[in-house]
Coordinates of C-alpha atoms in Angstrom, one line a residue:
M1 CA -151.5 78.9 -37.5
R2 CA -154.4 81.4 -37.2
W3 CA -152.2 84.3 -38.5
P4 CA -151.1 82.8 -41.9
V5 CA -154.3 80.8 -42.5
G6 CA -156.6 83.7 -41.6
V7 CA -154.6 86.2 -43.6
A8 CA -154.7 83.9 -46.7
L9 CA -158.4 83.3 -46.4
T10 CA -159.0 87.0 -45.9
A11 CA -157.0 87.9 -49.0
W12 CA -158.8 85.2 -51.1
S13 CA -162.3 86.2 -50.0
Y14 CA -161.4 89.9 -50.6
M15 CA -160.4 89.2 -54.2
W16 CA -163.5 87.2 -54.9
R17 CA -166.1 89.3 -53.2
T18 CA -169.3 89.6 -55.3
T19 CA -171.3 91.9 -53.2
A20 CA -171.6 95.4 -54.7
V21 CA -169.8 97.9 -52.4
H22 CA -170.2 101.6 -53.1
R23 CA -167.5 103.7 -51.4
W24 CA -167.7 107.5 -50.9
E25 CA -165.4 109.8 -49.1
M26 CA -166.0 113.5 -48.2
T27 CA -164.6 115.9 -45.7
G28 CA -166.2 115.6 -42.3
S29 CA -167.4 118.3 -40.0
P30 CA -166.3 118.6 -36.3
S31 CA -169.9 119.3 -35.3
E32 CA -171.7 116.7 -37.4
D33 CA -169.2 113.9 -37.2
A34 CA -168.0 114.1 -33.6
E35 CA -167.8 110.9 -31.5
P36 CA -170.9 110.5 -29.4
D37 CA -170.6 111.3 -25.7
L38 CA -170.0 108.3 -23.5
P39 CA -173.0 107.5 -21.3
S40 CA -172.9 107.4 -17.6
G41 CA -173.6 104.2 -15.7
V42 CA -170.8 102.1 -17.1
A43 CA -167.1 101.9 -16.2
L44 CA -165.0 104.3 -18.4
D45 CA -161.6 104.3 -16.7
D46 CA -159.8 102.3 -19.3
V47 CA -161.8 103.4 -22.3
Q48 CA -159.7 104.6 -25.2
R49 CA -161.5 107.7 -26.4
S50 CA -161.0 109.2 -29.9
R51 CA -159.2 112.1 -28.2
D52 CA -156.6 109.6 -27.0
G53 CA -155.8 108.5 -30.5
V54 CA -153.5 109.6 -33.3
G55 CA -154.3 111.1 -36.7
P56 CA -157.6 112.4 -38.0
L57 CA -160.9 111.3 -36.6
V58 CA -162.7 109.2 -39.1
H59 CA -166.5 108.8 -39.1
R60 CA -167.4 105.8 -41.2
I61 CA -170.9 104.6 -42.0
Y62 CA -171.6 101.1 -43.4
R63 CA -175.2 100.6 -44.5
T64 CA -177.3 98.0 -46.3
R65 CA -181.0 97.4 -46.9
I66 CA -182.6 94.0 -46.3
V67 CA -185.8 92.9 -48.1
G68 CA -187.8 89.7 -47.6
S69 CA -187.2 89.4 -43.9
D70 CA -190.0 88.7 -41.4
L71 CA -188.1 90.2 -38.5
E72 CA -188.7 93.5 -36.7
P73 CA -185.6 95.6 -36.0
E74 CA -185.7 94.7 -32.3
E75 CA -185.9 90.9 -33.2
L76 CA -182.9 91.2 -35.5
M77 CA -180.8 93.0 -32.8
E78 CA -181.9 90.4 -30.2
R79 CA -180.5 87.6 -32.5
I80 CA -177.2 89.5 -33.0
G81 CA -176.9 90.3 -29.3
A82 CA -177.4 86.6 -28.3
D83 CA -174.1 85.7 -30.0
L84 CA -171.9 88.3 -31.7
D85 CA -170.1 85.5 -33.5
R86 CA -173.1 85.0 -35.6
I87 CA -172.2 88.1 -37.6
A88 CA -168.4 87.6 -37.5
P89 CA -166.7 85.9 -40.5
S90 CA -165.4 82.9 -38.5
W91 CA -162.4 82.4 -40.8
F92 CA -161.4 86.0 -40.1
A93 CA -162.7 87.2 -36.7
T94 CA -164.3 86.1 -33.5
F95 CA -165.9 87.9 -30.6
Q96 CA -164.6 86.4 -27.3
K97 CA -166.7 87.3 -24.3
L98 CA -164.4 87.8 -21.3
D99 CA -166.8 87.2 -18.5
G100 CA -169.4 84.4 -18.7
E101 CA -172.0 83.4 -21.2
G102 CA -175.3 84.8 -22.3
P103 CA -176.5 87.6 -24.5
L104 CA -174.9 91.0 -24.8
T105 CA -175.6 93.3 -21.9
L106 CA -174.4 96.7 -20.7
G107 CA -170.9 96.6 -19.4
D108 CA -169.9 93.4 -21.1
E109 CA -166.3 93.1 -22.4
Y110 CA -165.2 91.3 -25.6
V111 CA -161.9 90.8 -27.4
V112 CA -162.2 90.8 -31.2
R113 CA -159.7 88.3 -32.4
M114 CA -158.4 88.6 -36.0
P115 CA -155.4 87.5 -38.1
G116 CA -152.2 89.4 -37.4
P117 CA -151.8 91.9 -34.6
W118 CA -155.4 93.1 -34.8
D119 CA -156.9 91.8 -31.5
G120 CA -158.9 94.5 -29.9
P121 CA -160.7 94.7 -26.5
V122 CA -164.1 96.5 -26.4
R123 CA -166.8 97.3 -23.8
V124 CA -170.6 97.6 -24.3
V125 CA -171.4 101.1 -23.3
A126 CA -175.0 101.5 -24.6
V127 CA -177.8 99.1 -25.3
R128 CA -181.2 99.9 -26.9
P129 CA -183.9 97.6 -28.3
D130 CA -182.8 98.6 -31.8
G131 CA -179.0 98.7 -31.3
F132 CA -175.9 98.8 -29.2
R133 CA -172.6 100.6 -29.0
L134 CA -169.1 99.5 -28.2
A135 CA -166.1 101.5 -27.0
T136 CA -162.5 100.6 -27.5
L137 CA -160.3 99.8 -24.5
L138 CA -156.6 100.4 -23.9
G139 CA -154.5 98.3 -26.3
H140 CA -157.0 98.4 -29.2
L141 CA -155.8 99.3 -32.6
E142 CA -158.3 102.1 -32.7
A143 CA -159.6 104.7 -30.3
G144 CA -163.3 105.5 -30.4
Q145 CA -166.7 103.9 -30.6
I146 CA -168.8 101.8 -33.0
E147 CA -172.6 101.4 -33.1
F148 CA -174.8 98.7 -34.6
R149 CA -178.4 99.4 -35.2
A150 CA -181.4 98.4 -37.3
R151 CA -184.6 100.2 -38.3
A152 CA -187.6 99.4 -40.5
Q153 CA -188.7 101.4 -43.5
H154 CA -191.8 100.3 -45.5
R155 CA -191.2 96.5 -45.1
V156 CA -187.5 97.0 -45.6
L157 CA -184.9 96.5 -42.8
E158 CA -182.0 98.9 -42.8
F159 CA -178.9 97.9 -40.9
T160 CA -176.1 100.3 -40.1
I161 CA -172.7 100.1 -38.6
D162 CA -171.5 103.6 -37.5
S163 CA -167.9 104.1 -36.3
W164 CA -166.1 107.1 -34.9
A165 CA -162.4 106.4 -34.4
R166 CA -158.8 107.5 -34.6
S167 CA -155.8 105.2 -34.8
G168 CA -154.8 103.9 -31.4
D169 CA -151.1 104.7 -31.7
R170 CA -148.5 105.8 -34.3
L171 CA -147.9 102.3 -35.6
S172 CA -151.6 101.8 -36.2
D173 CA -151.8 105.2 -37.9
L174 CA -149.0 104.2 -40.2
M175 CA -150.8 101.0 -41.2
Y176 CA -154.2 102.7 -41.5
T177 CA -153.5 106.1 -42.9
H178 CA -150.3 105.7 -44.9
L179 CA -150.0 102.0 -45.8
R180 CA -153.8 101.7 -45.8
L181 CA -153.5 98.0 -44.7
A182 CA -155.6 98.2 -41.6
K183 CA -158.2 100.3 -43.4
E184 CA -158.8 97.5 -45.9
V185 CA -158.8 94.8 -43.2
Q186 CA -161.4 96.8 -41.3
L187 CA -163.5 97.4 -44.4
H188 CA -163.5 93.7 -45.3
M189 CA -164.5 92.7 -41.8
W190 CA -167.5 95.0 -41.5
T191 CA -168.8 94.4 -45.1
S192 CA -168.5 90.6 -44.4
A193 CA -170.4 91.2 -41.1
L194 CA -173.2 93.0 -43.0
E195 CA -173.5 90.1 -45.4
R196 CA -174.0 87.8 -42.4
V197 CA -176.5 90.1 -40.9
V198 CA -178.6 89.8 -44.1
K199 CA -178.5 86.0 -43.8
L200 CA -179.3 86.1 -40.1
A201 CA -182.4 88.2 -40.9
G202 CA -183.6 85.7 -43.5
G203 CA -183.8 88.2 -46.3
R204 CA -181.7 89.4 -49.2
M205 CA -179.6 92.4 -49.7
E206 CA -180.9 95.3 -51.8
G207 CA -178.6 97.8 -53.5
G208 CA -175.4 96.4 -52.1
I209 CA -173.4 98.0 -49.3
V210 CA -172.8 101.8 -49.1
I211 CA -169.8 103.0 -47.2
T212 CA -169.4 106.7 -46.5
T213 CA -166.1 107.9 -45.0
R214 CA -165.9 111.4 -43.4
P215 CA -162.4 112.2 -42.0
V216 CA -162.4 115.2 -39.7
E217 CA -159.2 117.2 -39.5
T218 CA -158.7 118.5 -35.9
A219 CA -156.5 121.3 -34.6
R220 CA -154.0 118.7 -33.4
D221 CA -153.8 117.2 -36.9
S222 CA -153.1 120.6 -38.5
T223 CA -149.8 120.9 -36.6
G224 CA -148.3 118.1 -38.7
M225 CA -145.3 118.9 -41.0
T226 CA -147.3 118.3 -44.2
N227 CA -150.1 120.6 -43.2
R228 CA -147.7 123.3 -42.1
R229 CA -146.0 123.2 -45.5
A230 CA -149.4 123.3 -47.2
M231 CA -150.4 126.4 -45.1
R232 CA -147.2 128.1 -46.1
R233 CA -147.9 127.4 -49.8
L234 CA -151.4 128.6 -49.3
A235 CA -150.2 131.9 -47.8
D236 CA -147.9 132.3 -50.7
L237 CA -150.8 132.3 -53.2
K238 CA -151.8 135.9 -52.3
H239 CA -148.6 137.0 -54.1
R240 CA -149.5 135.2 -57.3
N241 CA -151.6 136.6 -60.2
V242 CA -154.0 134.8 -62.5
N243 CA -152.0 133.2 -65.3
F244 CA -154.1 134.3 -68.2
D245 CA -155.9 137.3 -69.5
A246 CA -159.3 136.9 -67.8
A247 CA -160.7 140.0 -69.6
R248 CA -160.5 138.0 -72.9
I249 CA -162.2 134.8 -71.7
A250 CA -165.3 135.4 -73.9
D251 CA -163.0 135.1 -76.9
F252 CA -161.5 131.8 -75.9
N253 CA -162.6 128.8 -78.1
K254 CA -161.2 125.8 -80.0
S255 CA -160.0 127.9 -82.9
T256 CA -157.8 129.9 -80.5
G257 CA -156.4 126.8 -78.8
W258 CA -158.7 126.6 -75.8
H259 CA -160.9 123.7 -74.6
V260 CA -164.4 124.7 -73.7
D261 CA -166.3 121.9 -71.8
D262 CA -169.9 121.8 -70.5
M263 CA -171.3 118.9 -68.5
I264 CA -174.7 118.4 -66.9
E265 CA -175.6 115.8 -64.2
P266 CA -179.2 115.3 -63.2
L267 CA -179.7 115.3 -59.4
P268 CA -182.6 114.0 -57.3
H269 CA -185.8 115.7 -58.0
E270 CA -187.8 117.9 -55.6
A271 CA -191.1 119.7 -55.7
S272 CA -191.5 122.6 -58.1
G273 CA -191.0 126.1 -56.9
P274 CA -188.1 127.7 -55.0
P275 CA -185.4 125.3 -53.5
L276 CA -186.6 123.4 -50.5
R277 CA -184.9 123.6 -47.1
G278 CA -182.8 120.5 -46.7
G279 CA -183.7 119.4 -50.2
A280 CA -181.4 118.2 -53.1
W281 CA -180.6 121.7 -54.4
E282 CA -179.6 122.9 -51.0
L283 CA -177.4 119.8 -50.3
A284 CA -175.7 120.1 -53.7
R285 CA -175.1 123.8 -53.1
R286 CA -173.4 123.0 -49.8
L287 CA -171.2 120.4 -51.5
T288 CA -170.0 123.1 -53.9
V289 CA -169.4 125.7 -51.2
E290 CA -167.4 123.2 -49.1
Y291 CA -165.6 121.9 -52.3
Q292 CA -166.6 118.3 -51.7
L293 CA -166.7 117.9 -55.4
A294 CA -163.5 116.0 -56.1
D295 CA -162.5 112.5 -54.9
P296 CA -160.1 113.2 -51.9
G297 CA -157.9 110.3 -53.2
V298 CA -157.2 112.4 -56.3
L299 CA -157.5 116.0 -55.2
R300 CA -157.7 117.8 -51.9
A301 CA -158.3 121.5 -51.4
V302 CA -156.5 123.5 -48.6
Y303 CA -158.1 126.8 -47.8
H304 CA -159.2 129.0 -44.9
P305 CA -162.8 128.0 -44.3
D306 CA -163.6 131.3 -42.5
A307 CA -162.5 133.4 -45.5
P308 CA -165.3 134.7 -47.8
L309 CA -166.0 132.4 -50.7
E310 CA -165.5 135.2 -53.2
G311 CA -161.8 136.0 -53.5
R312 CA -160.7 132.9 -51.6
D313 CA -157.4 131.3 -52.5
M314 CA -157.2 127.5 -52.6
L315 CA -154.2 125.2 -52.8
L316 CA -155.2 122.1 -54.8
Q317 CA -153.1 119.0 -53.8
I318 CA -153.2 116.6 -56.7
R319 CA -152.2 112.9 -57.0
F320 CA -151.4 111.5 -60.4
L321 CA -149.5 108.4 -61.4
G322 CA -148.0 108.1 -57.9
L323 CA -146.9 111.8 -57.9
R324 CA -148.1 114.5 -55.7
F325 CA -148.0 118.2 -56.5
A326 CA -149.8 121.4 -55.5
V327 CA -151.2 124.3 -57.6
G328 CA -153.1 127.4 -56.8
V329 CA -156.5 128.8 -57.8
R330 CA -158.5 131.9 -56.8
I331 CA -162.3 132.0 -56.6
G332 CA -163.6 135.1 -58.4
E333 CA -167.3 135.3 -59.3
V334 CA -169.9 133.9 -56.8
Y335 CA -173.5 134.2 -57.8
E336 CA -177.1 133.2 -56.9
D337 CA -180.0 134.4 -59.0
E338 CA -183.0 133.4 -61.1
R339 CA -182.4 133.0 -64.8
E340 CA -184.7 132.5 -67.8
L341 CA -183.6 130.1 -70.5
D342 CA -185.9 129.0 -73.4
G343 CA -188.9 130.5 -71.7
R344 CA -188.2 128.6 -68.4
R345 CA -187.0 130.0 -65.1
A346 CA -184.3 128.5 -62.9
H347 CA -182.8 129.2 -59.6
V348 CA -179.0 129.1 -60.0
F349 CA -176.1 129.1 -57.5
G350 CA -172.5 129.0 -58.7
W351 CA -169.0 130.1 -58.4
A352 CA -165.8 130.1 -60.5
Y353 CA -162.1 129.8 -59.9
R354 CA -159.2 130.9 -62.0
T355 CA -155.8 129.4 -62.2
L356 CA -152.8 131.2 -60.7
E357 CA -149.1 131.5 -61.7
G358 CA -147.4 128.1 -61.3
H359 CA -150.4 126.1 -62.4
F360 CA -149.9 123.6 -65.2
E361 CA -153.2 124.8 -66.7
Q362 CA -154.7 128.2 -67.4
G363 CA -158.3 128.9 -67.4
E364 CA -161.6 129.1 -65.5
M365 CA -163.9 126.6 -64.0
H366 CA -167.6 127.1 -63.0
Y367 CA -169.5 124.9 -60.7
Q368 CA -173.3 125.5 -60.7
V369 CA -176.5 124.0 -59.2
W370 CA -179.7 124.7 -61.1
K371 CA -183.3 124.2 -60.1
W372 CA -186.0 124.5 -62.8
L373 CA -188.8 126.2 -61.0
D374 CA -191.6 124.7 -63.2
T375 CA -190.7 121.1 -62.8
G376 CA -188.5 120.8 -59.7
D377 CA -185.7 119.2 -61.8
I378 CA -182.3 119.8 -60.4
E379 CA -178.9 119.7 -62.2
F380 CA -175.3 120.1 -61.4
R381 CA -173.5 121.9 -64.2
L382 CA -169.8 122.2 -64.9
H383 CA -168.4 124.7 -67.3
A384 CA -164.6 124.9 -68.0
V385 CA -162.4 127.0 -70.3
S386 CA -158.8 125.7 -70.3
K387 CA -155.5 124.9 -72.0
A388 CA -152.0 124.0 -71.0
A389 CA -150.1 126.9 -69.2
E390 CA -147.4 128.8 -71.1
T391 CA -145.3 129.3 -68.0
G392 CA -144.7 127.3 -64.8
P393 CA -142.7 124.1 -64.1
W394 CA -141.9 122.5 -67.5
V395 CA -142.4 119.0 -66.2
L396 CA -146.0 119.6 -65.3
R397 CA -146.7 121.5 -68.5
T398 CA -145.2 118.8 -70.6
G399 CA -147.1 116.0 -68.7
F400 CA -150.3 117.9 -69.1
R401 CA -149.9 118.3 -72.8
L402 CA -149.1 114.5 -73.2
V403 CA -151.8 112.9 -71.0
G404 CA -153.7 115.7 -69.3
R405 CA -156.6 116.1 -71.7
S406 CA -158.0 112.5 -71.2
N407 CA -157.5 112.7 -67.5
Q408 CA -159.1 116.2 -67.4
L409 CA -162.3 114.9 -69.0
R410 CA -162.3 111.8 -66.7
F411 CA -162.0 114.2 -63.7
Y412 CA -165.0 116.2 -65.0
R413 CA -167.2 113.1 -65.4
Q414 CA -166.2 111.7 -62.0
T415 CA -167.0 115.1 -60.4
C416 CA -170.5 115.1 -61.9
R417 CA -171.2 111.5 -60.7
R418 CA -169.8 112.2 -57.3
V419 CA -172.0 115.2 -56.7
R420 CA -175.1 113.1 -57.7
R421 CA -174.0 110.2 -55.4
L422 CA -173.2 112.5 -52.4
T423 CA -176.5 114.4 -52.9
E424 CA -178.4 111.0 -52.9
A425 CA -176.4 109.9 -49.8
G426 CA -177.1 113.2 -48.0
L427 CA -180.9 112.9 -48.6
E428 CA -180.8 109.3 -47.4
T429 CA -178.9 110.3 -44.2
Q430 CA -181.5 113.0 -43.5
R431 CA -184.3 110.5 -44.0
V432 CA -182.7 108.0 -41.6
A433 CA -182.1 110.8 -39.0
K434 CA -185.8 111.9 -39.2
A435 CA -187.1 108.4 -38.8
A436 CA -184.8 107.6 -35.8

């Protein structure tokens, strides 16, 4: 009975969730998002490491802030460790300790029991006063580690669940990566756990729950058929030309049939003067260089990261109305300089790409990060000159003429908001790391 009843209750609570959940996805880094080393002093023979899994390594961070609690971080973690079921949604999941009673200690093993074929064995591989870490064992749906930790910041408790995992086998990868079923089940479990942590702390949640997902493509992932096809298409771009007369771009305007769009998104402020090391301007600059600008669920860029930014070809993989298609662009101008505008000076970094033959659009897109030196105000700026292409697949050109403009503007707005949110998240991550 646990399967159908648990699944039904899970679906019901998922639909009626009232907690604000902010979800962000960006491409991870093999160096910054690698699974932590497993510590010595605990049995590791049947641990299912991320390298034993299937598909991309996914680093996911769930974080919430708790106000109004009288507990110190160590006291909160002591309460959680006394009985892990206190933070498990009982109608959905339970932590069954395999050997004896008592609080969580190093080397303990649990089975996390959930509706459906989700039961997963884990072992406690690290314990600190402010947190603990679990590793998955053979037979788990995932391969990797998950850490629970708390910290205090100016009378506010911050609770974080940090996971590094790949799918445990190909069936799990199908449910997680392709059907996305396991991903939603996992997300629902840990957001529910965070809600229960807040209650256990005797406080209230501030700002909802922030979930940052950072998939890391490894060398083994890149051998897949889809990626091989993408790399062949990327290589083919070097034979394609820009699909418009770039020398005349200064003459393009509405009267000649071109759209000219400019958007400005304020970013977190920093002290006046040149950009600060590790500050908002530098973080936003890195987002543009790594092309973390677009929602990966809508657009992904395939390129050679070791190629110079200027002159780099990129294959843009786009999803729209259930369809997937790929188009090519080439980065031309890359610049970083100081500019004067209306008597004020700004430090500006930016680059632009131009559409290639076969693209359903033709035109140029600039991404820029500005810092006003007198005030420290920082802005992300987007400048685009575009219109429907005159050549290329007629289906794409026709579709763009019919519905492309509204979706184009929506994409611009979403890109601006995403840069702001990711910059804020990056600053928060740095703050947490420094305080740890």
